[in-house]
mmCIF file with all atom_site columns, C-alpha atoms in Angstrom:
data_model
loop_
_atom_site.group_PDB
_atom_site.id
_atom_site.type_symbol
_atom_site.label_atom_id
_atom_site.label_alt_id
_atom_site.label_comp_id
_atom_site.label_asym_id
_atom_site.label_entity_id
_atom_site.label_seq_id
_atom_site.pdbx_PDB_ins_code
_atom_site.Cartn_x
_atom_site.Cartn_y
_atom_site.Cartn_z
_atom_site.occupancy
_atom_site.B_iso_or_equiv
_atom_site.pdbx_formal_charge
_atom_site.auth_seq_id
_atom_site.auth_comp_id
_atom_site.auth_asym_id
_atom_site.auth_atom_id
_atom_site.pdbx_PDB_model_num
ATOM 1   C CA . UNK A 1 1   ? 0.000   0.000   0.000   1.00 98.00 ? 19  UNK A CA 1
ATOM 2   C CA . UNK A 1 2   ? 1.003   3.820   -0.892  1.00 98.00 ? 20  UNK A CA 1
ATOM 3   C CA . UNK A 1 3   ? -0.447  5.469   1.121   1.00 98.00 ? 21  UNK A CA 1
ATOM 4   C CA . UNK A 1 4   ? 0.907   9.465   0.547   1.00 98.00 ? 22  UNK A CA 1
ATOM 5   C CA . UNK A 1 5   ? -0.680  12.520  -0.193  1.00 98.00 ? 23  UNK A CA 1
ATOM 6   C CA . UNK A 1 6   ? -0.912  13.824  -4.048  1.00 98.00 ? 24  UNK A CA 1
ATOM 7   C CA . UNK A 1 7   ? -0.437  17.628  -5.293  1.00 98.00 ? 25  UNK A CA 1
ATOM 8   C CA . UNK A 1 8   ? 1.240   19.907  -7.373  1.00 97.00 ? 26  UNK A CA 1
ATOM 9   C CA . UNK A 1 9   ? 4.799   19.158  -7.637  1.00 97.00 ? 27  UNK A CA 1
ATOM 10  C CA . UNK A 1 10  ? 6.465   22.396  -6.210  1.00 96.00 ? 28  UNK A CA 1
ATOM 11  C CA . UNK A 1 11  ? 9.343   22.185  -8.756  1.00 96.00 ? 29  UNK A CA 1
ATOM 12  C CA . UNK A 1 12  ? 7.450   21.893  -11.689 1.00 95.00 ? 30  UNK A CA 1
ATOM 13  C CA . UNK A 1 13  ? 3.516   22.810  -12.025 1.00 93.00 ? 31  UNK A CA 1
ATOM 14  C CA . UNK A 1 14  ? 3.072   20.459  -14.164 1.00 94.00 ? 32  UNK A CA 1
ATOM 15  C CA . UNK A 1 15  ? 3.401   17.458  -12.710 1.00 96.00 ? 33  UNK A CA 1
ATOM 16  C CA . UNK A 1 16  ? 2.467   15.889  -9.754  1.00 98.00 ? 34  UNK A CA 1
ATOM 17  C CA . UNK A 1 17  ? 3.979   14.793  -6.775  1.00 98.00 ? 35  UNK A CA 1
ATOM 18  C CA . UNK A 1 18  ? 4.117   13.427  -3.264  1.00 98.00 ? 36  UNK A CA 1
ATOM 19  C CA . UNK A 1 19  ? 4.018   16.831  -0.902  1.00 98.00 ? 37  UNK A CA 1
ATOM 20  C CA . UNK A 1 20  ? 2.725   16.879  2.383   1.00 97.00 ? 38  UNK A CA 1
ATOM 21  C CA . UNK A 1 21  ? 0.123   19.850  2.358   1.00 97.00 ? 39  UNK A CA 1
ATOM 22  C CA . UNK A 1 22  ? -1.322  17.029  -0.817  1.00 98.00 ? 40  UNK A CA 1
ATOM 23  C CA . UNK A 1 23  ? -4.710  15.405  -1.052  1.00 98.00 ? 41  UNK A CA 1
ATOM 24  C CA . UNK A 1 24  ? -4.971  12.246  0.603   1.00 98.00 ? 42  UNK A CA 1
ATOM 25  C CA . UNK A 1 25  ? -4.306  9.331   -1.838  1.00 98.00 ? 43  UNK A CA 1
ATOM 26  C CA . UNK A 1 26  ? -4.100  5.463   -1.147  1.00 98.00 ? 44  UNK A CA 1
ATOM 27  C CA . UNK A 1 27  ? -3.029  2.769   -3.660  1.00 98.00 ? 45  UNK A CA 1
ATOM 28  C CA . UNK A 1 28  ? -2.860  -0.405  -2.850  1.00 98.00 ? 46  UNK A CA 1
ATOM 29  C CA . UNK A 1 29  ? -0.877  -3.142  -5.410  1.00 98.00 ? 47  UNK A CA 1
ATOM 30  C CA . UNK A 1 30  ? 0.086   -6.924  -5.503  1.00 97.00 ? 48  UNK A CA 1
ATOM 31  C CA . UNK A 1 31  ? 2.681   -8.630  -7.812  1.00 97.00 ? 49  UNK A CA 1
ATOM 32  C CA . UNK A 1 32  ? 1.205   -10.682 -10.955 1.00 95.00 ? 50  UNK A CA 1
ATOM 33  C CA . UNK A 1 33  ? 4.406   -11.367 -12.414 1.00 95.00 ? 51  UNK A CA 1
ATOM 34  C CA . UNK A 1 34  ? 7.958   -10.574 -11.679 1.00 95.00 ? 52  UNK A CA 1
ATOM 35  C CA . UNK A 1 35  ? 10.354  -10.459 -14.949 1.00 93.00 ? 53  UNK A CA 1
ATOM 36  C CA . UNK A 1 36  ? 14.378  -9.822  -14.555 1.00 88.00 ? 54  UNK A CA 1
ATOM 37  C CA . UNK A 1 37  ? 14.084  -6.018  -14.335 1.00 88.00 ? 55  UNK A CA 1
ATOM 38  C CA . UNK A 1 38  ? 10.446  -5.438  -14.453 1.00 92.00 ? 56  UNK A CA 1
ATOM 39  C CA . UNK A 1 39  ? 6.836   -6.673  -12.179 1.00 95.00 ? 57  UNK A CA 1
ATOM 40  C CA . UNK A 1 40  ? 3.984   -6.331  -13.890 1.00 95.00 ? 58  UNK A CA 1
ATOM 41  C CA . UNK A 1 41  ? 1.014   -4.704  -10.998 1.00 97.00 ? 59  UNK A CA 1
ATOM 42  C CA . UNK A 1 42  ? -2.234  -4.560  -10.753 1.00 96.00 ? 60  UNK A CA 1
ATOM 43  C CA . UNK A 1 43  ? -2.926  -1.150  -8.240  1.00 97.00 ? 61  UNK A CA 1
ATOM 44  C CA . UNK A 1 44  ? -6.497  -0.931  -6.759  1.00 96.00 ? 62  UNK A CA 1
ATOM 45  C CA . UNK A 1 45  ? -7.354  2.814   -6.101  1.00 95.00 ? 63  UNK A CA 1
ATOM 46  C CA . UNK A 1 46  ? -8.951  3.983   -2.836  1.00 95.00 ? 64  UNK A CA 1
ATOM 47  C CA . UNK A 1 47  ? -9.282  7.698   -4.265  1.00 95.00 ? 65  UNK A CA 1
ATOM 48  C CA . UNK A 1 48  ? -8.736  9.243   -7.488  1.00 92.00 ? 66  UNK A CA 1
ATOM 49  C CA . UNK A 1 49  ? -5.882  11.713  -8.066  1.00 97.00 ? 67  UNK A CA 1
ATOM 50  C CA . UNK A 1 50  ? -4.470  12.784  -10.855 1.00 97.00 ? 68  UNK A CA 1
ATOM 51  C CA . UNK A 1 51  ? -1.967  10.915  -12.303 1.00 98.00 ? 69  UNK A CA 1
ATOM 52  C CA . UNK A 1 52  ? -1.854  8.424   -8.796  1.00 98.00 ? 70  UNK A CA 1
ATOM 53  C CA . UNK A 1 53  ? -0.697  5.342   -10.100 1.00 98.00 ? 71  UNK A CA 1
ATOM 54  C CA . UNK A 1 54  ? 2.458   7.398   -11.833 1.00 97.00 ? 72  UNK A CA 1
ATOM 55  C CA . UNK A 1 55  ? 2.856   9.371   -8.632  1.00 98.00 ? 73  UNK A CA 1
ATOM 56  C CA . UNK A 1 56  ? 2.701   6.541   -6.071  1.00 98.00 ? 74  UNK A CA 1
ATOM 57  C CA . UNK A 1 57  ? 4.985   4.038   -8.125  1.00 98.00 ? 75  UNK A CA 1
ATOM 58  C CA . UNK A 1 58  ? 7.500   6.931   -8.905  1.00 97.00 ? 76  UNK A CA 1
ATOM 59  C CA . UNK A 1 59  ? 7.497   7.830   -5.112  1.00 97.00 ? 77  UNK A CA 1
ATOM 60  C CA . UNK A 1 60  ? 8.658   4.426   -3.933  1.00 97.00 ? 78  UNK A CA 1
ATOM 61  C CA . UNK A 1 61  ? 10.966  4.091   -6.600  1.00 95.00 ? 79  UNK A CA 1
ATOM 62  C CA . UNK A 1 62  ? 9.332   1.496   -9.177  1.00 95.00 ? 80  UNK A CA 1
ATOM 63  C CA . UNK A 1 63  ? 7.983   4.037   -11.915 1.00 95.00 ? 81  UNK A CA 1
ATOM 64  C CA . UNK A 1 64  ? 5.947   2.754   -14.476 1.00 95.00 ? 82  UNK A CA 1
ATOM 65  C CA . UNK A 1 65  ? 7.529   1.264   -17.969 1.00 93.00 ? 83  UNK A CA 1
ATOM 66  C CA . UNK A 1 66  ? 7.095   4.204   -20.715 1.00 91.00 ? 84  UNK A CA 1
ATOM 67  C CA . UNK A 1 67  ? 6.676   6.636   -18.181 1.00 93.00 ? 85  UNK A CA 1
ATOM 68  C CA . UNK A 1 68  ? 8.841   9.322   -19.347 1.00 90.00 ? 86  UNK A CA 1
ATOM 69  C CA . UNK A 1 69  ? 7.431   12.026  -17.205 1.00 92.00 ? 87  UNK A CA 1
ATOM 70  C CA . UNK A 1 70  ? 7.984   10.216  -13.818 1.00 95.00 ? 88  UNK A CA 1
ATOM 71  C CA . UNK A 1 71  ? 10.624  8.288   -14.518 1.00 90.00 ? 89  UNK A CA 1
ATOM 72  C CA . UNK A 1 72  ? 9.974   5.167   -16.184 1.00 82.00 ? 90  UNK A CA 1
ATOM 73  C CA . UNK A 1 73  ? 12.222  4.217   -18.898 1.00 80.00 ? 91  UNK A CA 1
ATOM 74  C CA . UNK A 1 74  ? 11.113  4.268   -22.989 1.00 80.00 ? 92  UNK A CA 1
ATOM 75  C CA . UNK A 1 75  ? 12.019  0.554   -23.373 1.00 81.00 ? 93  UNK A CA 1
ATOM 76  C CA . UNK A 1 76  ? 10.477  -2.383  -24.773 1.00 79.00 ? 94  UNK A CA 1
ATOM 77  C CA . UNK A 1 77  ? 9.406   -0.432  -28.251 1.00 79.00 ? 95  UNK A CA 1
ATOM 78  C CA . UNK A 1 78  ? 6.666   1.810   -25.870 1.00 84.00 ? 96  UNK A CA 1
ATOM 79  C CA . UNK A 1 79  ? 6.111   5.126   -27.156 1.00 84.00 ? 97  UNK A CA 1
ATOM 80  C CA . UNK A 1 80  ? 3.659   5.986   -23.512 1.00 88.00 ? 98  UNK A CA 1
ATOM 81  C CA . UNK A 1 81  ? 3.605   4.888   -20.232 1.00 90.00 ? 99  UNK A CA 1
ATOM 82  C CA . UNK A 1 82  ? 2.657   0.767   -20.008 1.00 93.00 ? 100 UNK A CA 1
ATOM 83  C CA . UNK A 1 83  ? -1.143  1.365   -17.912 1.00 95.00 ? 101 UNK A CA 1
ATOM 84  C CA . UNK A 1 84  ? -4.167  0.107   -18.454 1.00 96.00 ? 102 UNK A CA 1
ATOM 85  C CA . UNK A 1 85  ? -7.274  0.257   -16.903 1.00 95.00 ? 103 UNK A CA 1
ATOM 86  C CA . UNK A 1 86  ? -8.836  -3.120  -16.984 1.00 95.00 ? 104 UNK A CA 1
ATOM 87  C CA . UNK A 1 87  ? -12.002 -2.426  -14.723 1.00 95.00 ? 105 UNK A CA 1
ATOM 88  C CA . UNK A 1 88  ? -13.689 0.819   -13.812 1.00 93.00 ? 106 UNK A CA 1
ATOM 89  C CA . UNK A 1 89  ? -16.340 0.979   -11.125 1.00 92.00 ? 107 UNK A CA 1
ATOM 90  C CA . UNK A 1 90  ? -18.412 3.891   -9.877  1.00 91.00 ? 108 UNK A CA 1
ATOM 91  C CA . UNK A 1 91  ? -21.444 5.283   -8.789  1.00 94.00 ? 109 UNK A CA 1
ATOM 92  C CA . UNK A 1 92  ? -22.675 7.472   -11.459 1.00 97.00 ? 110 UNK A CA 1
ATOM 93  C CA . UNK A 1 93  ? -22.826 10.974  -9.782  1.00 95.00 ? 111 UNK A CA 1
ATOM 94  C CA . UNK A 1 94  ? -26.692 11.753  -11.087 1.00 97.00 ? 112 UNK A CA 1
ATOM 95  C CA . UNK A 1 95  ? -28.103 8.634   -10.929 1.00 98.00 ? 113 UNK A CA 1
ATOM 96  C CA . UNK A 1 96  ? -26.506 7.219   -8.338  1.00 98.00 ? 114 UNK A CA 1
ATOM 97  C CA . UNK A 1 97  ? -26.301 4.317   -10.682 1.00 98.00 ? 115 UNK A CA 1
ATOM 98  C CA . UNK A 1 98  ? -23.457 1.574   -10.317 1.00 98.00 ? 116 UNK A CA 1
ATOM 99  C CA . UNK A 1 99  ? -21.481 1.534   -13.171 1.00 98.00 ? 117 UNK A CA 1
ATOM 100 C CA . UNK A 1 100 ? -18.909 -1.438  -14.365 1.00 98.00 ? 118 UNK A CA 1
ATOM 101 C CA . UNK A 1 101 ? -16.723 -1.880  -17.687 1.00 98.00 ? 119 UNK A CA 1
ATOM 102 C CA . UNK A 1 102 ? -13.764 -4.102  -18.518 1.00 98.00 ? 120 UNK A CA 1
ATOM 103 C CA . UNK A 1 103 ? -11.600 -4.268  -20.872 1.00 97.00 ? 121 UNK A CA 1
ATOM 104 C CA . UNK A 1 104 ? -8.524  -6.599  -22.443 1.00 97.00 ? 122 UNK A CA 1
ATOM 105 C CA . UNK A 1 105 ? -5.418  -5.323  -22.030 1.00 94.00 ? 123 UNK A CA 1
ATOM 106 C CA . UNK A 1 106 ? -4.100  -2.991  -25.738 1.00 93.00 ? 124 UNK A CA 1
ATOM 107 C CA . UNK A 1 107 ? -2.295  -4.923  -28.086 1.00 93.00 ? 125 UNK A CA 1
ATOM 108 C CA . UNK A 1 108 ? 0.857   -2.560  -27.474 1.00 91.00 ? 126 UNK A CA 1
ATOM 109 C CA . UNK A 1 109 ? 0.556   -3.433  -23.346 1.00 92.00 ? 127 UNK A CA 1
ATOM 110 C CA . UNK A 1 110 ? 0.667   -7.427  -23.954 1.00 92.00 ? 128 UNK A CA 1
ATOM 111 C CA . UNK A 1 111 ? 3.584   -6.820  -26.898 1.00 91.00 ? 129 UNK A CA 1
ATOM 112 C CA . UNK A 1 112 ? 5.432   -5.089  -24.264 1.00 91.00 ? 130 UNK A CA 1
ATOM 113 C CA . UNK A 1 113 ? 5.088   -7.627  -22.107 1.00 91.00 ? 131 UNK A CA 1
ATOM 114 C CA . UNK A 1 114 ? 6.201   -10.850 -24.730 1.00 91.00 ? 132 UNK A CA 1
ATOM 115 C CA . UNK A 1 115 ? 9.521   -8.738  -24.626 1.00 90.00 ? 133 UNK A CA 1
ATOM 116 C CA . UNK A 1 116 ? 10.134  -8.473  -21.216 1.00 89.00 ? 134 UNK A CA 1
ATOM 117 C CA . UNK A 1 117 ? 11.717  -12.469 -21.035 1.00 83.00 ? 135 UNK A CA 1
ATOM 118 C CA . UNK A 1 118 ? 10.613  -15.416 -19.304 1.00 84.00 ? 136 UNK A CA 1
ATOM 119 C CA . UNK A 1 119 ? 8.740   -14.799 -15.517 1.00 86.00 ? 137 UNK A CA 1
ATOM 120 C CA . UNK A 1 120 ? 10.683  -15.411 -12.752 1.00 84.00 ? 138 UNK A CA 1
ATOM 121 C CA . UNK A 1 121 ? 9.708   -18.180 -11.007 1.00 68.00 ? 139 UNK A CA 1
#
């Protein structure tokens, strides 16, 4: 679990950051597979800051892959950061609906991930 508050980055305005007088943010993640120099993560999201799963993985030193902005490298023939959103679910702020979608990961994500090597076992 990250569990750190999210805000303006006071070195640069636009990003984000980790800084105390931040909103509170939690992100919990687990391990689906671990690769030689790599983990592929699912994060589940307790709030919903901007840019939170870049900003929490950044902060404890395991950026995301593609993430140029936060630290990630461009490796693996990625052009953007290597995230995916595989469920969203919500209450629908007017009709207080619950909402659900899925989705596969991209074609570029699991490509990424064929070049990463064999899992570590």
């Amino acid at each position: 679990t990250v569990d750190a508050p999210i805000g303006r980055c006071p070195s640069d305005r636009t990003r984000m950051a980790v800084v105390a007088d931040g909103r509170s943010a939690r992100t919990d993640w687990e391990v689906i597979t671990r690769y030689e120099r790599y983990t592929h993560v699912r994060c589940i999201l307790h709030t919903g800051r901007t840019h939170q799963i870049r900003v929490h993985m950044a902060s404890i030193h395991h950026p995301l892959l593609g993430d140029g902005i936060y630290g990630g490298p461009l490796d693996k023939g990625l052009s953007t950061q290597c995230l995916h959103a595989r469920s969203l679910k919500f209450i629908h702020p007017r009709t207080g609906e619950s909402m659900a979608f899925t989705s596969p990961l991209p074609d570029y994500f699991t490509a990424a991930l064929s070049r990463l090597g064999p899992a570590e076992s």
